[in-house]
Short mmCIF file of C-alpha atoms (C1' of nucleotides) in Angstrom, two decimals:
data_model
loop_
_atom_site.label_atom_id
_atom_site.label_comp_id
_atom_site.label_asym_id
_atom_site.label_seq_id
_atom_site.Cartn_x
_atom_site.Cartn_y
_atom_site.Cartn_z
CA UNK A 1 -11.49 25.23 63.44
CA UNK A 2 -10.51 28.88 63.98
CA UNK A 3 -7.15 28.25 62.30
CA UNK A 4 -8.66 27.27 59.46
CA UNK A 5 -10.58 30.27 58.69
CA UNK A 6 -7.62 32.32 59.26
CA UNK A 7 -6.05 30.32 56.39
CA UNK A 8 -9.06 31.19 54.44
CA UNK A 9 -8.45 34.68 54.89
CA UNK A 10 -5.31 35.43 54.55
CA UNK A 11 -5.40 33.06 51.41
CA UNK A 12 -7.54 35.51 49.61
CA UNK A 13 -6.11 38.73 50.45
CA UNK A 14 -2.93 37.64 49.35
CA UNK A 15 -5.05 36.25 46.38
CA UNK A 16 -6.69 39.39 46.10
CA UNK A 17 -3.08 41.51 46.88
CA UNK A 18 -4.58 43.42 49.51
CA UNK A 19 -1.14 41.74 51.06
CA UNK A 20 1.28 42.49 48.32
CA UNK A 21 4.09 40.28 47.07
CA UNK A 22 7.26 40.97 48.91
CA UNK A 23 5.74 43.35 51.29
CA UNK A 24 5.20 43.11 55.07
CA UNK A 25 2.10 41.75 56.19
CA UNK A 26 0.76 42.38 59.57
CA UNK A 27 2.53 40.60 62.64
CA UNK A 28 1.58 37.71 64.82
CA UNK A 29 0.20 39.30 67.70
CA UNK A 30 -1.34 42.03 65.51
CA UNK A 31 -3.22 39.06 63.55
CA UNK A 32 -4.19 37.29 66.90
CA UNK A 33 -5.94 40.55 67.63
CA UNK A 34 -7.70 41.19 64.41
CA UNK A 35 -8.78 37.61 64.27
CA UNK A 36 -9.80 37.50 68.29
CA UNK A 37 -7.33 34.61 68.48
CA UNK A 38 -4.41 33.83 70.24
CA UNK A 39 -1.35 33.95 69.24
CA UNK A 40 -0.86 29.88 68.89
CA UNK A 41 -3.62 29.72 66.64
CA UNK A 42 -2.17 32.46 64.45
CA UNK A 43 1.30 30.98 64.07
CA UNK A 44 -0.20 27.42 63.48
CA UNK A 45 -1.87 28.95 60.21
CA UNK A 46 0.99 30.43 59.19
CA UNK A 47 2.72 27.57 59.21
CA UNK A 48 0.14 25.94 56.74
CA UNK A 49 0.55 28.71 54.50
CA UNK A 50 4.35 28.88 54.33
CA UNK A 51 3.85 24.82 54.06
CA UNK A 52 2.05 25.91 50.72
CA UNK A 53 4.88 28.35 49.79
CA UNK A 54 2.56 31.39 50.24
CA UNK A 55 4.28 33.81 52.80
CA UNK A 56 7.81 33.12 54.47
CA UNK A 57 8.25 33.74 58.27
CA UNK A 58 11.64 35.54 58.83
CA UNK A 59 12.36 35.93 62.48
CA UNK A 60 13.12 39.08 63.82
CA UNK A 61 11.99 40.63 60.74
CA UNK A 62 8.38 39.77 59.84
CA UNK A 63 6.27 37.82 57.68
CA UNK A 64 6.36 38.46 53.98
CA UNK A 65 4.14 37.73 50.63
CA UNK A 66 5.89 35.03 48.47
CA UNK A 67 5.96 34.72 44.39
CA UNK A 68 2.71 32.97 43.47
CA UNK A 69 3.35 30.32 41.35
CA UNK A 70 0.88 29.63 38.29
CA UNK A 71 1.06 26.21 38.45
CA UNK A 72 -0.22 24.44 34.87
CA UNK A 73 -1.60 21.58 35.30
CA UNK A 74 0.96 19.68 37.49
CA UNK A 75 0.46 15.93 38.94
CA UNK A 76 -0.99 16.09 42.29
CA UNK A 77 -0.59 12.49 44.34
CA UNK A 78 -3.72 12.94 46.17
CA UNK A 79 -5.98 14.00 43.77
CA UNK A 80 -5.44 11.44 40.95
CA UNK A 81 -4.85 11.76 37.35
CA UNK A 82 -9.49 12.25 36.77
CA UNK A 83 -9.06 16.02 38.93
CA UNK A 84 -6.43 16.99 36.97
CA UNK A 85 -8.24 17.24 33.56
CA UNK A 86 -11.51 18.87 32.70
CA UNK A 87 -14.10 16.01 32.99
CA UNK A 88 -15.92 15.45 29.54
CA UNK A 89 -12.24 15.91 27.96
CA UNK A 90 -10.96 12.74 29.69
CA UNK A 91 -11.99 9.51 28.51
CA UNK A 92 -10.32 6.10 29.78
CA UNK A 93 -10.38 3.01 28.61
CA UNK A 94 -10.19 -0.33 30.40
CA UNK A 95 -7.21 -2.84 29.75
CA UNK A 96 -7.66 -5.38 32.60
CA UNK A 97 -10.19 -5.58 35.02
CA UNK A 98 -9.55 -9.02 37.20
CA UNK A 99 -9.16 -10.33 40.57
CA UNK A 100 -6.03 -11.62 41.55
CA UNK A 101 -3.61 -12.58 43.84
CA UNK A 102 -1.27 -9.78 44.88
CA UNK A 103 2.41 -10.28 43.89
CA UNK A 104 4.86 -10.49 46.55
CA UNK A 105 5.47 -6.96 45.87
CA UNK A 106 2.12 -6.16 45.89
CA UNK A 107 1.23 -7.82 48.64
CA UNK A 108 4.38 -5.99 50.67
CA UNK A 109 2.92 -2.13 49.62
CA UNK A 110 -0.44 -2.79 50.50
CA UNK A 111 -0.20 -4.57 53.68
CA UNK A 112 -1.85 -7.67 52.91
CA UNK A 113 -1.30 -11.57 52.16
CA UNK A 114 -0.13 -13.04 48.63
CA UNK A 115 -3.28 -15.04 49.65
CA UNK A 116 -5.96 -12.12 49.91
CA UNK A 117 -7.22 -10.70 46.54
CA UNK A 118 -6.84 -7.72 44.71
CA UNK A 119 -8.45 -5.35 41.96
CA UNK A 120 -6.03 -5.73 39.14
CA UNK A 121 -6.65 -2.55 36.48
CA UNK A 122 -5.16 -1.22 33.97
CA UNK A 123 -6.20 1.85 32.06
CA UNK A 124 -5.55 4.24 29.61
CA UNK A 125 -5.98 7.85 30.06
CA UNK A 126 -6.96 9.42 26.43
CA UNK A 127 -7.24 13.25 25.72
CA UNK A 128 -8.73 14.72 22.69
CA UNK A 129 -8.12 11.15 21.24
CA UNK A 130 -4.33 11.07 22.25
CA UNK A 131 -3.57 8.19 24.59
CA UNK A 132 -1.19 9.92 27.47
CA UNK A 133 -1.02 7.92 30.65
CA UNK A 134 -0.58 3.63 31.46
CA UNK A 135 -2.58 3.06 34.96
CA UNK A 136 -1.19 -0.19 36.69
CA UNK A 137 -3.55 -0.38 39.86
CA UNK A 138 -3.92 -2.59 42.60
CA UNK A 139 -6.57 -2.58 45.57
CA UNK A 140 -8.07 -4.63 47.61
CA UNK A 141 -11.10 -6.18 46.86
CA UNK A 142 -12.08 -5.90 50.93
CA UNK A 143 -10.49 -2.50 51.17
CA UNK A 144 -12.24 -1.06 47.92
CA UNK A 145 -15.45 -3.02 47.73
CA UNK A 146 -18.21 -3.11 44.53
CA UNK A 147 -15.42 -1.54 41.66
CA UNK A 148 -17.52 -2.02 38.54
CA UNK A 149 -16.56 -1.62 35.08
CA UNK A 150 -18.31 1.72 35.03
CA UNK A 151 -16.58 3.08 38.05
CA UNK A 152 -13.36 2.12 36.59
CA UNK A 153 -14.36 4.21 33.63
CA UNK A 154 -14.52 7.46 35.03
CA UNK A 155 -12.96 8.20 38.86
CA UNK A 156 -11.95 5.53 41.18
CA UNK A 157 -11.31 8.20 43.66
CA UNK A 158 -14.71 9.85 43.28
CA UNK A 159 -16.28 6.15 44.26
CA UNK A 160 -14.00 5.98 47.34
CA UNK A 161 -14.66 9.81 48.47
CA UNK A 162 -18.06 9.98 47.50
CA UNK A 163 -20.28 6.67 47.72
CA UNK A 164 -17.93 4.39 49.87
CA UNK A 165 -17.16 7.99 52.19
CA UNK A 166 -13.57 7.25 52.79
CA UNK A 167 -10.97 9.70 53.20
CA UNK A 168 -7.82 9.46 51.24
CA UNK A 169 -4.96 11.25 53.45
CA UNK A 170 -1.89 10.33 52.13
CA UNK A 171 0.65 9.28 49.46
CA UNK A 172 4.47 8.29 49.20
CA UNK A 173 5.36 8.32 45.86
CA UNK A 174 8.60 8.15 43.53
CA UNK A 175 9.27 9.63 40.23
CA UNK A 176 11.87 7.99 38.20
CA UNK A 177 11.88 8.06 33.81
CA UNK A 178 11.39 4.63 32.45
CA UNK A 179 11.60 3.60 28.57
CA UNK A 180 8.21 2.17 27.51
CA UNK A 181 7.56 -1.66 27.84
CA UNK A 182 5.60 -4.11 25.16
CA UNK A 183 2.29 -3.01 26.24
CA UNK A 184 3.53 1.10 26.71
CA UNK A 185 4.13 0.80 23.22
CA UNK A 186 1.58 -0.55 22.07
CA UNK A 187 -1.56 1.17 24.01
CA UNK A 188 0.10 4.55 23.92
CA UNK A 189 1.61 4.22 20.39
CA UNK A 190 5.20 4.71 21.22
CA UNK A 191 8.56 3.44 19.90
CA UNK A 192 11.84 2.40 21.98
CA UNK A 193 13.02 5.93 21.24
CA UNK A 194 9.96 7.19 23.19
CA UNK A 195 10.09 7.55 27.36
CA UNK A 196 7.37 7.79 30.18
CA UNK A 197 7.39 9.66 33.28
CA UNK A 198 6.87 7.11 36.29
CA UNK A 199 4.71 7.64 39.41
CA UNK A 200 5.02 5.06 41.39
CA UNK A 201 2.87 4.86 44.45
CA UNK A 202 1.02 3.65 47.61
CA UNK A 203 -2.07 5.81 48.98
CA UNK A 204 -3.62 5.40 52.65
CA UNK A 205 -6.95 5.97 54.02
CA UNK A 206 -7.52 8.33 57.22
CA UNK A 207 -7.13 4.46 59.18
CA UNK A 208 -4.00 4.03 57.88
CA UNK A 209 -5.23 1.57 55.50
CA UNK A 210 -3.11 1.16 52.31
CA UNK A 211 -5.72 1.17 49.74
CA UNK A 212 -4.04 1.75 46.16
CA UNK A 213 -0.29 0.36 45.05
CA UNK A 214 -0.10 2.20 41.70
CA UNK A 215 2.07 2.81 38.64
CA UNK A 216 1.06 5.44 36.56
CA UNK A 217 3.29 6.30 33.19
CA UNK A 218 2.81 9.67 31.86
CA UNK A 219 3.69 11.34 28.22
CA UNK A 220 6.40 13.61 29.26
CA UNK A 221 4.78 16.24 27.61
CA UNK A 222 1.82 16.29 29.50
CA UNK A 223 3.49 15.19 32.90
CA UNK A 224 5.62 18.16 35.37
CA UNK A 225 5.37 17.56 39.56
CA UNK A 226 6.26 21.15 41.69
CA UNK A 227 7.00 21.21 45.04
CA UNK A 228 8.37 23.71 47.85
CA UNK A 229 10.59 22.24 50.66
CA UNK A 230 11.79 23.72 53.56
CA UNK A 231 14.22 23.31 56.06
CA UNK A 232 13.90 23.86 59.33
CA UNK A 233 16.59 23.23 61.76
CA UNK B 1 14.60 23.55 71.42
CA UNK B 2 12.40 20.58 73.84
CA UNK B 3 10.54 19.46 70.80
CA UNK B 4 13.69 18.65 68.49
CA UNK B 5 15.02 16.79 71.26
CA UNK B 6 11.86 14.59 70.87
CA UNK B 7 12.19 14.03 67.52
CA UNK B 8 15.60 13.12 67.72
CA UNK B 9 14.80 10.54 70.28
CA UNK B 10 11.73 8.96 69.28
CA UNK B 11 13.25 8.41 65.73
CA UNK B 12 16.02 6.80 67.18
CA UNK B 13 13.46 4.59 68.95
CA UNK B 14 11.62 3.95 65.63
CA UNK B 15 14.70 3.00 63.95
CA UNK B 16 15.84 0.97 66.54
CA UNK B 17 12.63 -1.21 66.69
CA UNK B 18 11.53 -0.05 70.38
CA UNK B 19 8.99 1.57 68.60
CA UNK B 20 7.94 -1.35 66.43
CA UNK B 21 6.20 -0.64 62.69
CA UNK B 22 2.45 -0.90 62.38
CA UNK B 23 2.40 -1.15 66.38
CA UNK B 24 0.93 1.86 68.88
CA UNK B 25 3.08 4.44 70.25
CA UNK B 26 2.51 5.60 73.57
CA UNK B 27 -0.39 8.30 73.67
CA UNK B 28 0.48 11.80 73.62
CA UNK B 29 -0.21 12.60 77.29
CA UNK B 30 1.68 9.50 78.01
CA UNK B 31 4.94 10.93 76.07
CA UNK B 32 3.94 14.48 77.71
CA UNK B 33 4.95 13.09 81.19
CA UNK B 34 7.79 10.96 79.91
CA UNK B 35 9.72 13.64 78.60
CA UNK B 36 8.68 15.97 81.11
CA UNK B 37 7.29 18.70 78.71
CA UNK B 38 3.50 20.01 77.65
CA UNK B 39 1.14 18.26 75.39
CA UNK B 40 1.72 21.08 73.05
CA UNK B 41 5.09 20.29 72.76
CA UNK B 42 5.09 16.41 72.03
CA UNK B 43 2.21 17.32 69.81
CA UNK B 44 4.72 19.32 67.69
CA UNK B 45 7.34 17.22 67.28
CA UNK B 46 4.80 14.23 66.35
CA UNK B 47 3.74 16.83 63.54
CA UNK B 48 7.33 16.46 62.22
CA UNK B 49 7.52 12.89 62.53
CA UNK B 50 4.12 12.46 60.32
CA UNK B 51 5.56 14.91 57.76
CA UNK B 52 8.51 12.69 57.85
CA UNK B 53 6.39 9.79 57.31
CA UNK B 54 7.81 8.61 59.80
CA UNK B 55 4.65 8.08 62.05
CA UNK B 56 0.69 8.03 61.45
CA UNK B 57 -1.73 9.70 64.17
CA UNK B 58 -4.97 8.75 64.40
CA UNK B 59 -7.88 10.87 66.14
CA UNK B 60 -9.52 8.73 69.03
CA UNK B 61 -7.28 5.69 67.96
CA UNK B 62 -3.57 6.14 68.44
CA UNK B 63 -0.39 7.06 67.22
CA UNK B 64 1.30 4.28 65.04
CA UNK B 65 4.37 3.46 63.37
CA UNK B 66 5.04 3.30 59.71
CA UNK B 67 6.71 1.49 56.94
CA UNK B 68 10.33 3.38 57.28
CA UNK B 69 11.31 3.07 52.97
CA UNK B 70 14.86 3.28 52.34
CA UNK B 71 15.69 5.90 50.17
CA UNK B 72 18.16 5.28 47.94
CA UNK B 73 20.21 8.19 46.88
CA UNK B 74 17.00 10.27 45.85
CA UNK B 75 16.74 13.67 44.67
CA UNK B 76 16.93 15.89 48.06
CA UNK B 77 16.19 19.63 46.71
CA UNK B 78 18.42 21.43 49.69
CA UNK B 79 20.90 19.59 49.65
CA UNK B 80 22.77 20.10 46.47
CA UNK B 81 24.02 17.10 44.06
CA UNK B 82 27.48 17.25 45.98
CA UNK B 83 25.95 16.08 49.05
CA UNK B 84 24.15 12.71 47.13
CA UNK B 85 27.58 10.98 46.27
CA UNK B 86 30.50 9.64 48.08
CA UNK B 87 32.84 12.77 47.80
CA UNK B 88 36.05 11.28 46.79
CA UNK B 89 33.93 9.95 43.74
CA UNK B 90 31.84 12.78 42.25
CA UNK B 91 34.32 14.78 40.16
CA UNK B 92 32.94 17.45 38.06
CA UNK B 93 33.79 19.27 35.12
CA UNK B 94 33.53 23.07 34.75
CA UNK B 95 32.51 23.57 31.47
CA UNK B 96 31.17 27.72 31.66
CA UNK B 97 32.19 30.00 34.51
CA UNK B 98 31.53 33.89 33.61
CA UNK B 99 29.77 36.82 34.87
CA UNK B 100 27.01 38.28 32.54
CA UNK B 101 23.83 40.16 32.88
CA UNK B 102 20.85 38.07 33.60
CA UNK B 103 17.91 37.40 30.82
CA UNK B 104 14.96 38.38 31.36
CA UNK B 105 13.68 34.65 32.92
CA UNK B 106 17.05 34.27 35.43
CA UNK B 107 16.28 38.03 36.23
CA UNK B 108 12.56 37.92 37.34
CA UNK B 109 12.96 34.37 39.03
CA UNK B 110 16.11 35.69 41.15
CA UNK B 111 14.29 39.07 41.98
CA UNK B 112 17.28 41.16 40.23
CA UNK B 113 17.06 43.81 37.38
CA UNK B 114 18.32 42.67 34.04
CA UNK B 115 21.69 44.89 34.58
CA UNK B 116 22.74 43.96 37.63
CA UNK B 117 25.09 40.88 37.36
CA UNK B 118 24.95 37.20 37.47
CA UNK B 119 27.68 34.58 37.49
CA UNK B 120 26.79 31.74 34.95
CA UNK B 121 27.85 28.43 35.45
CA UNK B 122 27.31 25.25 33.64
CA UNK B 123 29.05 22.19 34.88
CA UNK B 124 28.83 18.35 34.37
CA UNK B 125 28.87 15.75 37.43
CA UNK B 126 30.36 12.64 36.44
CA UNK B 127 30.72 9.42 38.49
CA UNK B 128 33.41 6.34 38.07
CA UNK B 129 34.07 8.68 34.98
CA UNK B 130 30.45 8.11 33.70
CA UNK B 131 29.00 11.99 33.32
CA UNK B 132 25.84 12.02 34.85
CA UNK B 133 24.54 15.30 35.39
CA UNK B 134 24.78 18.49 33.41
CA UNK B 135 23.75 21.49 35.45
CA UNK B 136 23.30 25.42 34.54
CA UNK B 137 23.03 27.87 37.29
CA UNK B 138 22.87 31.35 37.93
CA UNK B 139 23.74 33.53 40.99
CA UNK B 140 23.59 37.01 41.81
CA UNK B 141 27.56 38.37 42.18
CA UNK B 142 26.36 40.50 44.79
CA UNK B 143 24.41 37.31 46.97
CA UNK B 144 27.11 35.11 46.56
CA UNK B 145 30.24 36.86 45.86
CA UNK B 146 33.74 35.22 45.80
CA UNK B 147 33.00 32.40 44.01
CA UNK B 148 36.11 30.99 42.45
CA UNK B 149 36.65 28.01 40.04
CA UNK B 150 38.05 25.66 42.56
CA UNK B 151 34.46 26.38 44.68
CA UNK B 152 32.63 25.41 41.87
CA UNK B 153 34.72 22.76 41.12
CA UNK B 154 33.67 21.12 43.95
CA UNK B 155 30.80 22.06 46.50
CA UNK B 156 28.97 25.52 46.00
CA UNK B 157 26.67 25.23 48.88
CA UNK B 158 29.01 23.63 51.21
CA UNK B 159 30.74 27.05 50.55
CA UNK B 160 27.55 29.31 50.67
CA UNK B 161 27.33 27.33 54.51
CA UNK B 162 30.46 27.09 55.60
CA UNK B 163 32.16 29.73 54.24
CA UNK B 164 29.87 32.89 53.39
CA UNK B 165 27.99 31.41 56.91
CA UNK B 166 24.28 31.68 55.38
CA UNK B 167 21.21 29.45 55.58
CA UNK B 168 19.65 27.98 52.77
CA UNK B 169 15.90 27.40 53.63
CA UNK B 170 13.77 26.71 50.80
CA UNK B 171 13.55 25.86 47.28
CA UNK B 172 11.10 25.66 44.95
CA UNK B 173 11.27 23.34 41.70
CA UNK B 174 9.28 21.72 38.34
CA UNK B 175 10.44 18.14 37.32
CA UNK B 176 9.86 17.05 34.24
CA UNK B 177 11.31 15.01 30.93
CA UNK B 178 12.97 16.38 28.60
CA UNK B 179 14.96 15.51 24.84
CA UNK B 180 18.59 16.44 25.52
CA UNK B 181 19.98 19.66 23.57
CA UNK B 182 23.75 20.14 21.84
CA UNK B 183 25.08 20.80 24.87
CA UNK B 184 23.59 17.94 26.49
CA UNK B 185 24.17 15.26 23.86
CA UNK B 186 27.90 16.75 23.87
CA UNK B 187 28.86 17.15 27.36
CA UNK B 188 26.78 13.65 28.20
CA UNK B 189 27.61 11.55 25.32
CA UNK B 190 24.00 11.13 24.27
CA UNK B 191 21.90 10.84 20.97
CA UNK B 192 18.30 12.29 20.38
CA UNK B 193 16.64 9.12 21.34
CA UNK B 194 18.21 9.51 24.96
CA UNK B 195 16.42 11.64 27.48
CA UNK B 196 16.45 13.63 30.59
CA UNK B 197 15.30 14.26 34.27
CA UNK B 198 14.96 17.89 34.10
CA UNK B 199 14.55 20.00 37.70
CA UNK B 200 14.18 23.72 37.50
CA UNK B 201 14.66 25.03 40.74
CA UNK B 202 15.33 28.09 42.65
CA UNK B 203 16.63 28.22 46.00
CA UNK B 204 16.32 30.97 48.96
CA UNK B 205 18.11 31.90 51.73
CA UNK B 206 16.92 32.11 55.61
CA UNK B 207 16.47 35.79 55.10
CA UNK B 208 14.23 35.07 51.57
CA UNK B 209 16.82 36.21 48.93
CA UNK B 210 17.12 33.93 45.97
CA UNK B 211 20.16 33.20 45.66
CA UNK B 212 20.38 30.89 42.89
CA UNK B 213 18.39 29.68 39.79
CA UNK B 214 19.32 26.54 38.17
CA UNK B 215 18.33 24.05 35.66
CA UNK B 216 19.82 20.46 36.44
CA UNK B 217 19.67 17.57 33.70
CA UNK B 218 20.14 14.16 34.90
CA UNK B 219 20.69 10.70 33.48
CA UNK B 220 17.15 8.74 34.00
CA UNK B 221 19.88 5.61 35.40
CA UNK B 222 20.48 7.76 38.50
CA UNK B 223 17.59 9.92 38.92
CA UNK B 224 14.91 9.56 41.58
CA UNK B 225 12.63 11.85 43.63
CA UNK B 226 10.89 10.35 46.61
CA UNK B 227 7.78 12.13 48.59
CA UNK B 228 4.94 12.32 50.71
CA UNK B 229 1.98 14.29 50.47
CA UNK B 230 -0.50 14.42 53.58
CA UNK B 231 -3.97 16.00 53.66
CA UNK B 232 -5.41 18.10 56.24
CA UNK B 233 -8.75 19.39 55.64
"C1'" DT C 1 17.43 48.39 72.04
"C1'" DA C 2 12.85 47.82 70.27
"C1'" DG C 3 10.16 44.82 67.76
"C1'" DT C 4 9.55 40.59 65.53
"C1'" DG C 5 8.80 35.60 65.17
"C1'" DG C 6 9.84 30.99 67.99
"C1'" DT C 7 9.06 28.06 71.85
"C1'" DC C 8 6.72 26.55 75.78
"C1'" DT C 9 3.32 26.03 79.47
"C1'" DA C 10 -0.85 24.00 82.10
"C1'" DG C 11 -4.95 23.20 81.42
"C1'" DA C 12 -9.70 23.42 79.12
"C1'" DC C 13 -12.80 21.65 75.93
"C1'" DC C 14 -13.96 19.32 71.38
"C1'" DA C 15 -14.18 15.42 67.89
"C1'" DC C 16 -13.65 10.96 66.94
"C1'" DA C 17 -12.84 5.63 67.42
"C1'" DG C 18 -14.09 1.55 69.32
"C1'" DG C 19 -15.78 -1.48 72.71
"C1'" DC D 1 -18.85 5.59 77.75
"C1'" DT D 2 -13.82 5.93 77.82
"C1'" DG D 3 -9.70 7.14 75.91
"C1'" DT D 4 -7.52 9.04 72.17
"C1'" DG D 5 -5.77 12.90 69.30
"C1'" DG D 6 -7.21 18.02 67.85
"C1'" DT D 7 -7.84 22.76 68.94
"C1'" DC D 8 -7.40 26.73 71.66
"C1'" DT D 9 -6.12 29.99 75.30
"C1'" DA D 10 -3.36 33.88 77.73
"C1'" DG D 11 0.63 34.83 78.71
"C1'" DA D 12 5.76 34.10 79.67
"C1'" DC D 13 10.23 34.08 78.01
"C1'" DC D 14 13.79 33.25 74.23
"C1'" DA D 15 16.26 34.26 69.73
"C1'" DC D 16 16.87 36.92 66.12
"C1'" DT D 17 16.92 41.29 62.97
"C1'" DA D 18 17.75 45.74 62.13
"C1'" DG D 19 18.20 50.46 63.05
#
DNA sequence: TAGTGGTCTAGACCACAGG
DNA sequence: CTGTGGTCTAGACCACTAG
């Protein structure tokens, strides 16, 4: 994993502005030699770090420092909403806990049969006693094995990651603004006036597995998603 | 350019069903000697394709279709709001069109000083004479000079591209919800119980000036941003 | 025109999945 | 164990920027 280390690196010194916004760093082949790497193995970290919006490749010209961004707090699809708050600040508490049959909808996200079963939740995330985000999840019960009440409590993704040792790679999500429904209102104390940030999404294992068909409503005031894209053709 | 011409035609054989969802893909060596080019290079374009979402690879298993989601009319950061709508339909409505100094906020995010000069824009989008969007943006004179009310009246970027011949590359941008303001509740026909997809953004060009800062509101009705996040560590 | 990043090769070896 | 994708090399040549 040389080309991760030579993420690592650079990461910090532009962390550490030894490479300076806007400035030059040093180029590819200069890199490749520091690092006793080739050249390849340079450019692929590179691309990982203008990926994550921290240099910008300009050919012909060089490689340059970008802005970094001091990102507050933002949603994160892969992390889930437990990573993004300081852990004794978040408590949760649990709506619906059942088995079920998926929905047709459901059943179409995860991958499965209307005749399998699946983890129905629903939670409320609560911090410093305001209620801020409406958890609609669905798993399967094969998929996601042993949920307790407990787990459900604190981090469903520290159960996966940690005691069932999956790996959560990926997410395809989509943000819309929704008006509150009859049980918005009523667990997160809103009016018709109010609206909720929607996440919508479905999260895969490293298998490809679909694991988790979710719809999360935030408090706008607590909710902002950033992202970089690129272009490249 | 061997590798784009592999993405091009394996995602025509996706979408076309040769390539059938769920199902194996032939293995990368296999591909290799199909297309006549080096591992390296298949292995790049199927990078693309599973940033795309398009495909999933799987170490010591395979490479495998997936679920191709159809988008509609999402929120595409580098495209511009123009390019979302049917032209003949989108008209829009100039409602601010001036040159001024930059504050302090346009001037740091667009790299400027706060007396050089800016042109200020705010415009609304409206569709089947429903106004939709209400955007403010600011561009350096100096970036993007020549802009005239007729440009702005209809597609800024398709004259940034076409006529001024630059690249735009990358953008960066915060969603979140937001109460309208006058402005908003005037130009939008809205009340303070109404609310808004905000998207702060600010764009670059191929050679990494900004070249414009903007803050787009949107009716939640036609607002939607779609995504995928991957992991690799 | 010199120097930079971009693409590509042909092949080696490693890490992992699954029978 | 076999076959798969993942990483890496050492160097060639191309495409672009900028003086």
């Amino acid at each position: 994993m040389k080309y991760k280390h030579v993420i690592k690196v650079l990461t910090e010194r532009i962390q550490n502005n030894i490479y300076q916004y806007g400035k030059k760093m040093p180029t590819v082949r200069e890199l490749a030699q520091e690092f006793g790497v080739s050249v390849m193995t340079i450019k692929k970290a590179l691309d990982y770090l203008t990926q994550y919006g921290l240099i910008e490749k300009r050919q012909g010209s060089g490689i340059y420092v970008k802005m970094n961004s001091n990102k507050i707090n933002p949603h994160i699809p892969l992390l889930g909403n437990s990573a993004r708050f300081p852990k004794e600040e978040l408590k949760t508490k649990v709506i619906v806990f059942d088995v079920v049959h998926p929905s047709k909808d459901v059943a179409e996200q995860l991958q499965i049969n209307e005749d399998d079963f699946v983890y129905k939740i629903e939670r409320i995330r609560i911090l410093d006693g305001k209620p801020l985000i409406m958890e609609h999840v669905y798993m399967p019960i094969n998929v996601i094995p042993g949920l307790t009440k407990e787990i459900i409590e604190n981090s469903i993704y520290t159960y996966i990651q940690k005691d069932l040792n999956l790996k959560i790679t990926s997410s395809n999500f989509t943000i819309t603004g929704v008006r509150p429904d009859n049980d918005d209102k009523k667990y997160l104390n809103l009016t018709d006036t109010d609206f909720l940030m929607q996440i919508k999404q479905t999260v895969y294992l490293s298998d490809g597995t679909a694991f988790e068909y979710s719809i999360d409503k935030h408090l706008p005031s607590e909710f902002s998603y950033e992202a970089i894209e690129t272009r490249n053709d």
